[in-house]
Amino acid sequence: MPNIAVIGAGVVGAAIAYELSLMSGLTIDLFDAQEPAQGATGAALGILMAVISQKTKGRGWRLREQSLQRYRTLLPELETATGKTIPGDRQGLVKILLEADWSRWQQLQAVRRSQGYPLELWTRPEVEQKLSGWPLGYGPIAGAIYSPWDWQIQPQALTQRLIEAAQQRGVRCHFHQAAHPLPVADSINHCQNIQTNQAKFPTDYVVITAGLGSNLLINPNSDNNESLQLQPVIGQAFLLQLADADNPLKNSPWRSVLTTEDIHLVPLANGQFWLGATVEFPSDCANGEPNVQLRENLWHQAIAYYPFLERAEIINYWSGKRPRPVGESAPVIRPLDGYDNVLLATGHYRNGVLLAPGTAQEVKTWLKAKLA
Ligand SMILES: Cc1cc2nc3c(=O)[nH]c(=O)nc-3n(C[C@H](O)[C@H](O)[C@H](O)COP(=O)(O)OP(=O)(O)OC[C@H]3O[C@@H](n4cnc5c(N)ncnc54)[C@H](O)[C@@H]3O)c2cc1C
């Protein structure tokens, strides 16, 4: 029975392990150096921007569409298998438009209509009517675009459910076991074992889904890894609490995610919201630490768009590092150069939650071809 090692149990590795567990005749081992969903996945807001993205063709759209479609079946499948719900917002996303750039959005709307995905364009009066109850003091809003297919899913809960369902289907999980850099069998570049800090596991195929840890797994001794380069791009976000009296959503029929110019507001239960996220390149971050000024800018900009947030209490804030590929497009899904049995499925940068199911489909296709 072929043995598959999946290294990294963030949302991408978990989705792959689960999806492969649906194939018969495989033995699957899922490894993580820590508990699952502690890397970038643990910091993510879980917003799935597919239909509303400007990617309309090629690989960028294919992965998004595969994910969109799979999420429709995956979430109920996982909820049934585990008996637990996966929190999030399945009502759709509202993107507030600050400029009346209608022709760009009308073009996208036409393309999406031909692809079978509705998008609604709202003028400012329509926004005021649809989002009645929301105080619309936030600057010169020109209108909005509503995308019912673009959901939000809580990434840690999703990852946990994927892992639970995968385990039910026989996937063996090895957490708190860091995989060592890939050993190479003499001359043929065929990875035969995964060595962790605890044991050695024989393997036939390896999928590397270790996020920013992927670099180190492939070539630990090189400062300038030629096979793959990933750069950390820090994101910071807030958890906010609004008292009932200050919460415009309390009596509003709309509880969707609101997004404006990279500022995302995610309504949670009990008057809480997530607000994020900064995009901080290494040059923005002294010693690789999150930039306090950029976090404050995010907060002030959010209040400018959504003034009711001024009355919110900041319960918490956090940061995470998005794995951004250098010199190639995100995500990186390709065989590792020089190996005949190792696939990279990493570097998902800003869209790992969105693209996890589509990535899992691609991995399945690769494996089926290998096994054929
Ligand atoms: C603030 C913020 C907001 C975001 N919001 C969104 C969003 O709204 N929508 C969206 O789609 N994306 C979002 N993202 C991006 C998303 O978080 C990432 O693209 C995604 O989590 C990448 O998932 P992953 O599984 O590849 O990596 P990770 O989640 O980083 O998982 C990699 C795992 O590999 C493990 N690992 C590393 N090295 C080893 C080793 N040697 N051995 C064993 N295990 C190892 C790590 O412990 C880790 O658990 C956001 C990111 C941030 C920081």
XYZ file of C-alpha atoms in Angstrom, residues 27-369:
343
model
C -1.420 4.947 4.013
C -1.108 8.594 5.016
C 1.096 10.167 7.685
C 0.568 13.825 8.625
C 3.401 15.538 10.515
C 3.669 18.827 12.336
C 6.396 20.285 14.484
C 3.740 21.706 16.818
C -0.023 21.412 17.282
C -1.951 21.840 14.010
C -3.029 25.302 12.800
C -0.360 27.183 14.745
C 1.484 28.696 11.760
C -0.001 31.270 9.386
C -3.302 29.406 9.627
C -3.582 30.321 13.296
C -3.466 34.034 12.427
C -5.736 34.050 9.377
C -9.157 35.656 9.081
C -10.489 32.942 6.779
C -11.975 35.210 4.132
C -12.476 33.436 0.810
C -12.180 36.019 -1.948
C -12.636 34.090 -5.140
C -15.533 35.415 -7.199
C -14.747 38.971 -6.161
C -11.075 38.640 -7.119
C -9.925 39.949 -10.464
C -8.517 36.520 -11.425
C -10.794 35.325 -14.180
C -8.765 32.731 -16.063
C -5.724 30.477 -15.946
C -4.392 28.701 -12.880
C -5.337 31.564 -10.535
C -9.020 31.190 -11.376
C -8.940 27.393 -11.703
C -7.658 26.963 -8.142
C -10.178 29.468 -6.833
C -13.081 27.841 -8.619
C -12.046 24.348 -7.523
C -11.940 25.620 -3.955
C -15.268 27.443 -4.190
C -16.983 24.366 -5.494
C -15.335 21.985 -3.071
C -16.141 24.160 -0.041
C -19.859 23.732 -0.844
C -19.585 19.984 -0.264
C -16.623 19.898 2.105
C -18.103 21.884 4.980
C -21.279 19.776 5.325
C -19.180 16.628 4.833
C -16.847 17.582 7.709
C -19.693 18.737 9.927
C -21.473 15.426 9.462
C -18.326 13.378 9.996
C -17.279 15.197 13.173
C -20.664 16.250 14.536
C -19.288 19.773 15.018
C -20.123 22.961 13.167
C -17.474 25.073 11.490
C -18.134 28.692 12.405
C -17.999 31.402 9.767
C -20.161 33.480 7.501
C -21.831 31.826 4.531
C -23.961 34.824 3.595
C -21.429 36.394 1.274
C -19.014 39.276 1.245
C -19.655 42.991 0.780
C -16.828 45.020 -0.675
C -17.271 48.750 -0.146
C -16.100 50.722 -3.178
C -14.478 54.035 -2.449
C -14.213 55.075 -6.072
C -16.876 54.933 -8.716
C -14.788 52.548 -10.811
C -17.938 50.949 -12.141
C -16.687 49.800 -15.524
C -14.034 47.555 -13.903
C -16.613 45.908 -11.685
C -19.225 45.716 -14.424
C -16.693 43.846 -16.573
C -16.007 41.434 -13.738
C -19.726 41.045 -13.152
C -20.230 40.113 -16.834
C -17.404 37.564 -16.756
C -18.688 36.022 -13.555
C -22.229 35.881 -14.940
C -20.911 33.871 -17.901
C -19.101 31.596 -15.412
C -22.278 31.119 -13.371
C -21.396 33.237 -10.333
C -23.596 36.229 -9.484
C -22.204 39.537 -8.305
C -24.433 42.457 -7.334
C -23.340 46.054 -7.824
C -24.923 48.488 -5.391
C -25.017 52.267 -5.746
C -24.543 54.326 -2.620
C -28.321 54.659 -1.988
C -28.608 50.901 -2.426
C -25.796 50.351 0.065
C -27.604 52.565 2.550
C -30.790 50.623 2.027
C -29.243 47.125 2.103
C -26.971 47.824 5.056
C -29.642 49.736 6.921
C -28.591 50.026 10.516
C -24.915 50.375 9.626
C -23.732 53.931 10.220
C -22.303 54.877 6.844
C -20.074 57.707 7.921
C -17.040 56.120 6.371
C -15.746 58.515 3.805
C -16.688 58.955 0.196
C -18.197 55.578 -0.493
C -19.314 55.235 -4.066
C -21.155 51.944 -3.726
C -20.468 48.314 -3.021
C -20.209 44.943 -4.637
C -21.879 41.950 -3.043
C -20.573 38.466 -3.689
C -22.799 35.718 -2.277
C -20.335 32.939 -3.183
C -17.428 34.387 -1.206
C -17.632 33.092 2.342
C -15.634 33.334 5.541
C -14.586 30.290 7.550
C -12.769 30.184 10.864
C -9.439 28.683 9.818
C -8.446 26.962 13.039
C -11.816 25.250 13.423
C -11.716 24.206 9.778
C -8.224 22.747 10.171
C -9.221 20.851 13.305
C -12.301 19.382 11.612
C -10.239 18.364 8.577
C -7.799 16.567 10.843
C -10.493 14.866 12.899
C -12.243 13.655 9.746
C -8.929 12.542 8.244
C -8.073 10.600 11.400
C -11.456 8.878 11.258
C -10.478 7.767 7.788
C -7.193 6.308 8.977
C -4.717 9.181 8.579
C -1.955 8.828 11.201
C -1.076 12.131 12.838
C 2.354 12.821 14.302
C 2.264 16.175 16.051
C 5.114 17.771 17.981
C 7.404 15.948 15.567
C 9.523 18.221 13.417
C 10.574 16.572 10.178
C 14.270 16.827 9.454
C 15.445 18.143 6.093
C 14.713 15.658 3.356
C 17.184 12.809 3.201
C 18.215 11.839 -0.264
C 18.839 8.249 -1.261
C 22.158 7.759 -2.984
C 22.254 9.140 -6.506
C 18.587 8.811 -7.491
C 17.044 11.669 -5.461
C 14.246 9.545 -4.184
C 13.062 10.314 -0.667
C 12.585 7.006 1.155
C 12.129 8.114 4.747
C 10.929 10.984 6.827
C 13.116 11.398 9.856
C 11.552 13.343 12.735
C 12.984 14.212 16.126
C 11.379 10.971 17.388
C 11.435 8.299 14.704
C 12.027 7.368 11.082
C 9.022 6.758 8.820
C 9.324 4.961 5.484
C 7.572 6.778 2.656
C 6.809 6.424 -1.047
C 5.630 9.975 -1.750
C 6.113 13.241 0.118
C 4.007 16.395 0.035
C 5.644 19.439 1.605
C 3.048 21.745 3.128
C 5.186 23.286 5.832
C 4.474 26.939 5.025
C 7.515 29.041 5.875
C 9.209 25.903 7.224
C 9.326 24.472 3.707
C 12.599 26.235 2.824
C 14.420 24.591 5.661
C 13.098 21.147 4.827
C 14.430 21.287 1.320
C 17.833 22.772 1.705
C 18.891 23.702 5.212
C 22.443 24.652 4.347
C 21.817 27.169 1.629
C 21.205 30.875 2.248
C 20.083 31.170 -1.311
C 17.880 28.181 -1.904
C 17.486 27.708 -5.612
C 14.621 25.242 -5.431
C 12.271 27.445 -3.459
C 12.400 30.805 -1.758
C 9.682 31.901 0.637
C 9.579 35.286 2.313
C 7.604 36.064 5.506
C 5.014 38.813 5.086
C 3.633 39.688 8.497
C -0.069 40.336 9.027
C -1.518 41.825 12.204
C -5.161 41.730 13.241
C -7.410 42.659 16.163
C -10.182 41.041 18.167
C -12.724 43.709 19.089
C -15.741 43.788 21.368
C -18.715 46.098 20.945
C -21.379 46.548 23.599
C -24.891 45.729 22.361
C -25.881 49.390 22.338
C -22.937 50.279 20.072
C -23.196 47.313 17.745
C -24.853 48.253 14.456
C -25.213 44.601 13.560
C -27.333 43.877 16.568
C -30.551 44.546 14.629
C -29.240 44.427 11.067
C -30.183 41.600 8.702
C -26.655 41.895 7.229
C -23.914 40.170 9.111
C -21.532 39.661 6.215
C -17.858 40.318 6.126
C -17.185 43.892 5.039
C -14.037 44.677 3.160
C -12.596 47.995 2.029
C -9.160 48.520 0.551
C -7.580 45.587 2.404
C -9.329 46.393 5.682
C -11.525 43.458 6.573
C -14.165 43.420 9.268
C -15.408 39.972 10.227
C -18.470 39.804 12.501
C -18.251 37.008 15.070
C -20.752 35.981 17.726
C -21.640 38.077 20.805
C -20.696 41.519 19.491
C -17.136 40.532 18.652
C -15.292 41.300 15.419
C -11.991 40.484 13.821
C -10.302 43.377 12.097
C -7.307 42.866 9.833
C -4.861 42.735 8.386
C -1.618 44.610 7.819
C 0.712 43.553 5.001
C 4.292 43.958 6.263
C 7.268 43.059 4.119
C 10.633 42.283 5.745
C 11.799 45.865 5.084
C 8.856 47.122 7.226
C 9.776 44.958 10.188
C 12.810 45.675 12.351
C 14.340 42.345 13.448
C 11.425 40.517 11.844
C 9.012 41.863 14.477
C 5.509 43.203 13.696
C 5.483 46.940 13.009
C 3.567 48.830 15.734
C 3.019 51.859 13.502
C 1.402 49.757 10.777
C -0.890 48.155 13.333
C -1.944 51.598 14.574
C -2.490 52.758 11.000
C -4.804 49.800 10.447
C -6.800 50.721 13.526
C -7.149 54.411 12.566
C -8.000 53.609 8.958
C -10.651 51.158 10.092
C -12.243 53.809 12.316
C -12.274 56.207 9.367
C -14.264 53.669 7.328
C -16.348 52.294 10.173
C -16.645 55.052 12.826
C -18.690 52.908 15.196
C -15.465 50.984 15.892
C -14.266 53.943 17.910
C -16.408 52.616 20.748
C -15.008 49.085 20.440
C -12.761 47.598 23.073
C -9.592 45.990 21.754
C -9.610 42.592 23.429
C -6.531 41.275 21.735
C -4.283 41.596 18.741
C -1.966 39.107 17.108
C 0.302 38.579 14.141
C 1.225 35.826 11.735
C 3.648 35.315 8.870
C 2.292 34.645 5.422
C 4.543 32.451 3.249
C 5.158 34.464 0.080
C 7.064 32.864 -2.805
C 9.887 34.885 -4.308
C 10.396 34.621 -8.062
C 7.283 32.568 -8.768
C 3.533 32.940 -8.349
C 1.644 31.912 -5.249
C 0.917 29.178 -4.450
C 3.801 26.862 -5.314
C 2.367 23.511 -6.364
C 4.985 21.586 -8.303
C 7.368 18.652 -8.006
C 10.529 19.507 -6.110
C 13.420 19.866 -8.536
C 15.668 16.839 -8.554
C 13.289 14.452 -6.805
C 10.973 11.918 -8.354
C 8.544 11.580 -5.439
C 8.301 14.953 -3.683
C 5.636 17.569 -4.339
C 5.669 21.129 -3.011
C 2.271 22.512 -2.006
C 3.231 25.665 -0.184
C 3.711 29.435 -0.502
C 0.010 30.269 -0.384
C 0.803 33.803 0.770
C -2.494 35.669 1.339
C -4.938 32.993 0.210
C -4.098 29.707 1.892
C -7.507 29.238 3.468
C -9.238 30.052 0.225
C -7.016 27.803 -1.871
C -6.594 24.802 0.444
C -9.344 22.648 -1.138
C -8.209 23.466 -4.677
C -4.617 22.686 -3.723
C -5.733 19.342 -2.325
C -7.406 18.548 -5.657
C -4.163 19.328 -7.502
C -2.188 17.085 -5.154
C -4.685 14.298 -5.733
C -4.242 14.663 -9.481
C -0.436 14.500 -9.136
C -0.629 11.418 -6.968
C -3.098 9.639 -9.244
C -0.742 10.199 -12.173
